[in-house]
Amino acid sequence: MIRSLAVVGTGLIGTSVALAAARRGVTVHLLDASASAVRTAELLGAGTARPPEEPVDLAVLAVPPSKVADVLSEQQVRGLARSYTDVASVKAGPERDVLARAPRPTHFVGGHPLAGRERSGPLAARPDLFQDRVWVLTPSRLTSKPAFDRALDLIGLCGGVPTVMQSGAHDETVALTSHAPHLMASLVAARLGGRSPVSALLVGQGFRDATRIARGEARLWTDIIETNAAEVAGVLTALQTDLTELLTAVQDLSVRDPRNRARSRRNLIGLLERGIAALEALPAPPSGPLAADTAHVDVTITARPGELARLLDTAAGYGAGADTVAAPVTPHGGDGPLVIRFEIPAAEAETLAEKLAAAGWDVVHEDDVRDETEPALVGAPG
Amino acid sequence: MIRSLAVVGTGLIGTSVALAAARRGVTVHLLDASASAVRTAELLGAGTARPPEEPVDLAVLAVPPSKVADVLSEQQVRGLARSYTDVASVKAGPERDVLARAPRPTHFVGGHPLAGRERSGPLAARPDLFQDRVWVLTPSRLTSKPAFDRALDLIGLCGGVPTVMQSGAHDETVALTSHAPHLMASLVAARLGGRSPVSALLVGQGFRDATRIARGEARLWTDIIETNAAEVAGVLTALQTDLTELLTAVQDLSVRDPRNRARSRRNLIGLLERGIAALEALPAPPSGPLAADTAHVDVTITARPGELARLLDTAAGYGAGADTVAAPVTPHGGDGPLVIRFEIPAAEAETLAEKLAAAGWDVVHEDDVRDETEPALVGAPG
């Protein structure tokens, strides 16, 4: 278990991590370019502004995505910590930069806790911000097991739910679930600007909910969007197509042309129903059970650096990338073997298990998510 | 004060109105095409399924916008009530139809309470749904004062905040604050459909807030959008332009072209900041004070049918349409004169007061919103 932590960047997320760790007895050292941000976090009980006298177990870099690699390099030269992680909501670009120029990329694992508030700054921080929320780790091909384990420790201290992904898959997904929605909300909110007070009277709870995310700090979000620009452009392009189609249908309805009306109405109903269906398919928040009919494939890995990343690459190559959730299940913090559990559609589980085993991985295949007491060996009938 | 009410359409809004009135001692009669919806509302304590033995004071038509005129005509032929209002979120189209074909358009005033939940149906109803929420009334040129007064009574029973608007201005505004945002949220939600369970893991509170309004019932919302299609198309067209501009900026950022990067980054920051500024300009929910530097112009009107609508038209002609909030301030329910208070930017108030007075209206001008004890006569120095 980690006993000492450094938080670099005492904003909302960094201070919340510090608060969570401090209340579990970890010694927390606070760093920030702004002395007043450090002081504020210190006054909140998040830790001490005094620098550590020896390398801490783990440093959390709570800085914007474009700054991660530079700050990591700077702190590694100083010898701040034995290992490092970050909390930026974009992973692939920073990972590339880390691999290219950080002094010790093996000591780093990218991370992203899915938690936040539209308020920012240390005064908005809360120690329970991450409770029961998903926290993604994106180990690179060079990430060492100890670095990974210490990040897992931190997630445990914060009450988060760890999951493992490749950085590219992560970025593609958050473009869809976070970044593009943020921009669409900003477009809607911005349209209200400069209107009369009467418009404000007719703003209801629906509008407020729909635009809340647009309140996020503009410079941080510009950094995030820019760092994930290719994926975000992809989602926006698809939304642009959808919007054009929708606008055509609404225009047809407005001219009341009977020839197009039935079809336009069907298009409109269809869009609304697709949105409803997608929302109803979501698990109950914060993170309920995933789809039914999933099975487990558990793979035991050793402490060799990069092995976890290789496993993820291999599994992705066998088709188990996008549909699969990978999470560590061994109690973390020990030096023993780590078990990665893939949750995968049941129909695909046996194939994945066989292929991994044939490639030399140490695999246990469980047919039924619920059947915890009777793990089946690969190839045994379901 | 109204003593008897009929609610036609016992869905979420109709049943909530019924519950609010019933708990204040009003006799409520429930009607719906679905016998089980009536029975459910009855069991919830919203009123009785027995038809009234004589015309009730007021009937609330809680039916989709496209059905308002037909249901009004049907119920007026039956003699259900002495006056009628509705709760549809689109006003101009139904008003046109009512003026064209209802037996007694003078007995009708359009209305729209700004309240709701994404759940629908009588079981989701709550008597406090409208508490402190804005409720718009859109009297037509034929609406009688008694019909208007009884609708005001109902708003009072429900705890709502009445405001008066022209139906066209209402529709233009809700296209912006409700209808287009709903469709944008649907587009975002629909993009998530058919994705893997991993995408669901990375859905956070931000996405859920941003898409909550998209859960509204598909057929009702199709009816709303279709009835307000011209205004909604206008807002969507503007959003389409904004989205194209945004996409260009994000694409430029993704190719990392230094020539365009600075400008694209500025465009992106600018959009985010405009959204934030528009949201920060909103009053605190549900309805806080409006912009500072507003003054009152109070106009006393008589019971002549259509006088209120003529006043609104006249005020709009003097430039006091879009920037002005008009609300009734006389204790309602009496036969005495009704006072309409215009809240208008202070710089314009004196001019409006003078013009209305010159046109023969009975005007009192107050210089300062807060200065309630010392009303100033028109022309007196601030």
Short mmCIF file of N, CA and C in Angstrom, two decimals, chain A residues 8-14 61-68 86-90 94 112-113 115-122 129 178-179 182-183 186 213-229 232, chain B residues 253 265 268-270 272-273 276:
data_model
loop_
_atom_site.label_atom_id
_atom_site.label_comp_id
_atom_site.label_asym_id
_atom_site.label_seq_id
_atom_site.Cartn_x
_atom_site.Cartn_y
_atom_site.Cartn_z
N VAL A 8 0.52 16.96 -7.75
CA VAL A 8 1.02 18.10 -8.51
C VAL A 8 -0.16 18.72 -9.23
N GLY A 9 -0.59 19.89 -8.76
CA GLY A 9 -1.77 20.53 -9.36
C GLY A 9 -2.93 20.40 -8.40
N THR A 10 -3.11 21.42 -7.56
CA THR A 10 -4.15 21.31 -6.52
C THR A 10 -5.41 22.05 -6.98
N GLY A 11 -5.96 21.57 -8.09
CA GLY A 11 -7.27 22.02 -8.53
C GLY A 11 -8.33 21.12 -7.94
N LEU A 12 -9.47 21.03 -8.65
CA LEU A 12 -10.58 20.22 -8.14
C LEU A 12 -10.17 18.76 -7.96
N ILE A 13 -9.62 18.18 -9.03
CA ILE A 13 -9.35 16.74 -8.99
C ILE A 13 -8.16 16.45 -8.07
N GLY A 14 -7.08 17.19 -8.25
CA GLY A 14 -5.89 16.96 -7.43
C GLY A 14 -6.18 17.10 -5.94
N LEU A 61 -0.23 13.54 -11.16
CA LEU A 61 -0.10 14.78 -11.92
C LEU A 61 -1.49 15.22 -12.33
N ALA A 62 -1.97 16.23 -11.63
CA ALA A 62 -3.33 16.72 -11.91
C ALA A 62 -3.22 18.01 -12.70
N VAL A 63 -2.77 17.86 -13.94
CA VAL A 63 -2.51 19.01 -14.81
C VAL A 63 -3.22 18.76 -16.13
N PRO A 64 -3.42 19.81 -16.96
CA PRO A 64 -4.11 19.61 -18.23
C PRO A 64 -3.36 18.62 -19.13
N PRO A 65 -4.07 17.98 -20.06
CA PRO A 65 -3.47 16.93 -20.88
C PRO A 65 -2.18 17.38 -21.58
N SER A 66 -2.16 18.60 -22.09
CA SER A 66 -0.99 19.02 -22.86
C SER A 66 0.24 19.22 -21.98
N LYS A 67 0.05 19.22 -20.68
CA LYS A 67 1.17 19.48 -19.77
C LYS A 67 1.71 18.21 -19.11
N VAL A 68 1.02 17.10 -19.29
CA VAL A 68 1.38 15.89 -18.54
C VAL A 68 2.83 15.48 -18.78
N ASP A 86 -1.44 10.12 -13.86
CA ASP A 86 -2.08 11.41 -14.10
C ASP A 86 -3.60 11.22 -14.05
N VAL A 87 -4.35 12.29 -14.25
CA VAL A 87 -5.81 12.22 -14.19
C VAL A 87 -6.47 12.92 -15.38
N ALA A 88 -5.68 13.16 -16.43
CA ALA A 88 -6.22 13.93 -17.55
C ALA A 88 -7.25 13.09 -18.31
N SER A 89 -8.23 13.78 -18.90
CA SER A 89 -9.31 13.05 -19.56
C SER A 89 -9.00 12.70 -21.01
N VAL A 90 -7.74 12.89 -21.43
CA VAL A 90 -7.28 12.39 -22.73
C VAL A 90 -5.99 11.64 -22.46
N PRO A 94 -0.84 12.37 -24.56
CA PRO A 94 0.13 12.41 -23.46
C PRO A 94 1.00 11.15 -23.37
N HIS A 112 -7.47 8.06 -15.57
CA HIS A 112 -8.57 9.02 -15.76
C HIS A 112 -9.74 8.62 -14.87
N PRO A 113 -9.91 9.34 -13.76
CA PRO A 113 -11.09 9.12 -12.93
C PRO A 113 -12.29 9.82 -13.53
N ALA A 115 -14.93 11.51 -12.79
CA ALA A 115 -15.64 12.22 -11.75
C ALA A 115 -15.35 13.69 -11.94
N GLY A 116 -16.22 14.49 -11.47
CA GLY A 116 -15.96 15.92 -11.62
C GLY A 116 -17.19 16.71 -11.26
N ARG A 117 -16.99 17.99 -11.25
CA ARG A 117 -18.08 18.92 -11.02
C ARG A 117 -17.86 20.08 -11.95
N GLU A 118 -18.94 20.80 -12.28
CA GLU A 118 -18.70 21.92 -13.18
C GLU A 118 -18.01 23.07 -12.45
N ARG A 119 -18.00 23.04 -11.15
CA ARG A 119 -17.19 24.00 -10.42
C ARG A 119 -15.75 23.52 -10.42
N SER A 120 -14.81 24.45 -10.37
CA SER A 120 -13.41 24.04 -10.41
C SER A 120 -12.66 24.68 -9.23
N GLY A 121 -11.40 24.26 -9.09
CA GLY A 121 -10.58 24.85 -8.05
C GLY A 121 -10.61 24.04 -6.76
N PRO A 122 -9.63 24.25 -5.89
CA PRO A 122 -9.51 23.45 -4.66
C PRO A 122 -10.70 23.59 -3.73
N LEU A 129 -15.36 12.39 -3.98
CA LEU A 129 -15.68 12.69 -5.38
C LEU A 129 -15.62 11.44 -6.26
N SER A 178 -18.21 12.36 -23.55
CA SER A 178 -17.89 13.55 -22.76
C SER A 178 -17.56 14.78 -23.61
N HIS A 179 -16.63 14.64 -24.55
CA HIS A 179 -16.11 15.84 -25.20
C HIS A 179 -17.09 16.43 -26.20
N HIS A 182 -20.11 17.90 -24.49
CA HIS A 182 -19.78 19.21 -23.90
C HIS A 182 -19.91 20.31 -24.94
N LEU A 183 -19.37 20.06 -26.12
CA LEU A 183 -19.40 21.09 -27.16
C LEU A 183 -20.82 21.35 -27.65
N SER A 186 -22.42 23.54 -25.23
CA SER A 186 -21.93 24.91 -25.36
C SER A 186 -22.63 25.63 -26.52
N ILE A 213 -23.01 20.92 -18.26
CA ILE A 213 -21.61 20.57 -18.54
C ILE A 213 -20.88 21.68 -19.26
N ALA A 214 -21.62 22.57 -19.94
CA ALA A 214 -20.97 23.64 -20.69
C ALA A 214 -20.32 24.68 -19.78
N ARG A 215 -20.55 24.56 -18.49
CA ARG A 215 -19.96 25.53 -17.55
C ARG A 215 -18.49 25.22 -17.23
N GLY A 216 -17.99 24.10 -17.69
CA GLY A 216 -16.62 23.73 -17.36
C GLY A 216 -15.63 24.79 -17.83
N GLU A 217 -14.56 24.94 -17.09
CA GLU A 217 -13.58 26.01 -17.33
C GLU A 217 -13.10 26.02 -18.78
N ALA A 218 -13.18 27.17 -19.43
CA ALA A 218 -12.97 27.24 -20.88
C ALA A 218 -11.55 26.84 -21.31
N ARG A 219 -10.55 27.27 -20.56
CA ARG A 219 -9.18 26.98 -21.01
C ARG A 219 -8.82 25.51 -20.80
N LEU A 220 -9.26 24.94 -19.71
CA LEU A 220 -9.02 23.51 -19.50
C LEU A 220 -9.70 22.70 -20.59
N TRP A 221 -10.93 23.05 -20.91
CA TRP A 221 -11.66 22.26 -21.89
C TRP A 221 -11.13 22.47 -23.30
N THR A 222 -10.60 23.65 -23.57
CA THR A 222 -9.95 23.84 -24.87
C THR A 222 -8.73 22.91 -24.97
N ASP A 223 -8.00 22.82 -23.88
CA ASP A 223 -6.83 21.93 -23.86
C ASP A 223 -7.24 20.47 -24.09
N ILE A 224 -8.31 20.07 -23.42
CA ILE A 224 -8.80 18.70 -23.56
C ILE A 224 -9.23 18.43 -25.00
N ILE A 225 -10.05 19.31 -25.56
CA ILE A 225 -10.56 19.11 -26.91
C ILE A 225 -9.41 19.09 -27.91
N GLU A 226 -8.47 20.02 -27.73
CA GLU A 226 -7.35 20.08 -28.66
C GLU A 226 -6.52 18.80 -28.59
N THR A 227 -6.32 18.27 -27.41
CA THR A 227 -5.51 17.06 -27.27
C THR A 227 -6.23 15.84 -27.84
N ASN A 228 -7.55 15.90 -27.92
CA ASN A 228 -8.33 14.78 -28.46
C ASN A 228 -9.03 15.19 -29.75
N ALA A 229 -8.41 16.13 -30.49
CA ALA A 229 -9.14 16.80 -31.58
C ALA A 229 -9.58 15.84 -32.68
N VAL A 232 -12.61 13.87 -31.49
CA VAL A 232 -13.75 14.77 -31.32
C VAL A 232 -14.28 15.22 -32.68
N LEU B 253 -7.34 21.98 -35.46
CA LEU B 253 -6.52 21.62 -34.31
C LEU B 253 -5.99 20.20 -34.43
N ARG B 265 -7.84 27.78 -31.98
CA ARG B 265 -7.91 27.71 -30.52
C ARG B 265 -8.74 28.89 -29.98
N LEU B 268 -12.39 28.22 -30.49
CA LEU B 268 -12.89 27.23 -29.55
C LEU B 268 -13.07 27.85 -28.16
N ILE B 269 -12.05 28.55 -27.70
CA ILE B 269 -12.18 29.21 -26.39
C ILE B 269 -13.37 30.17 -26.42
N GLY B 270 -13.50 30.90 -27.54
CA GLY B 270 -14.60 31.87 -27.66
C GLY B 270 -15.96 31.21 -27.52
N LEU B 272 -16.68 28.33 -26.02
CA LEU B 272 -16.88 27.85 -24.65
C LEU B 272 -17.22 29.02 -23.73
N GLU B 273 -16.51 30.14 -23.92
CA GLU B 273 -16.76 31.29 -23.05
C GLU B 273 -18.13 31.91 -23.29
N ILE B 276 -20.57 29.78 -21.40
CA ILE B 276 -20.48 30.03 -19.96
C ILE B 276 -21.14 31.36 -19.61
#
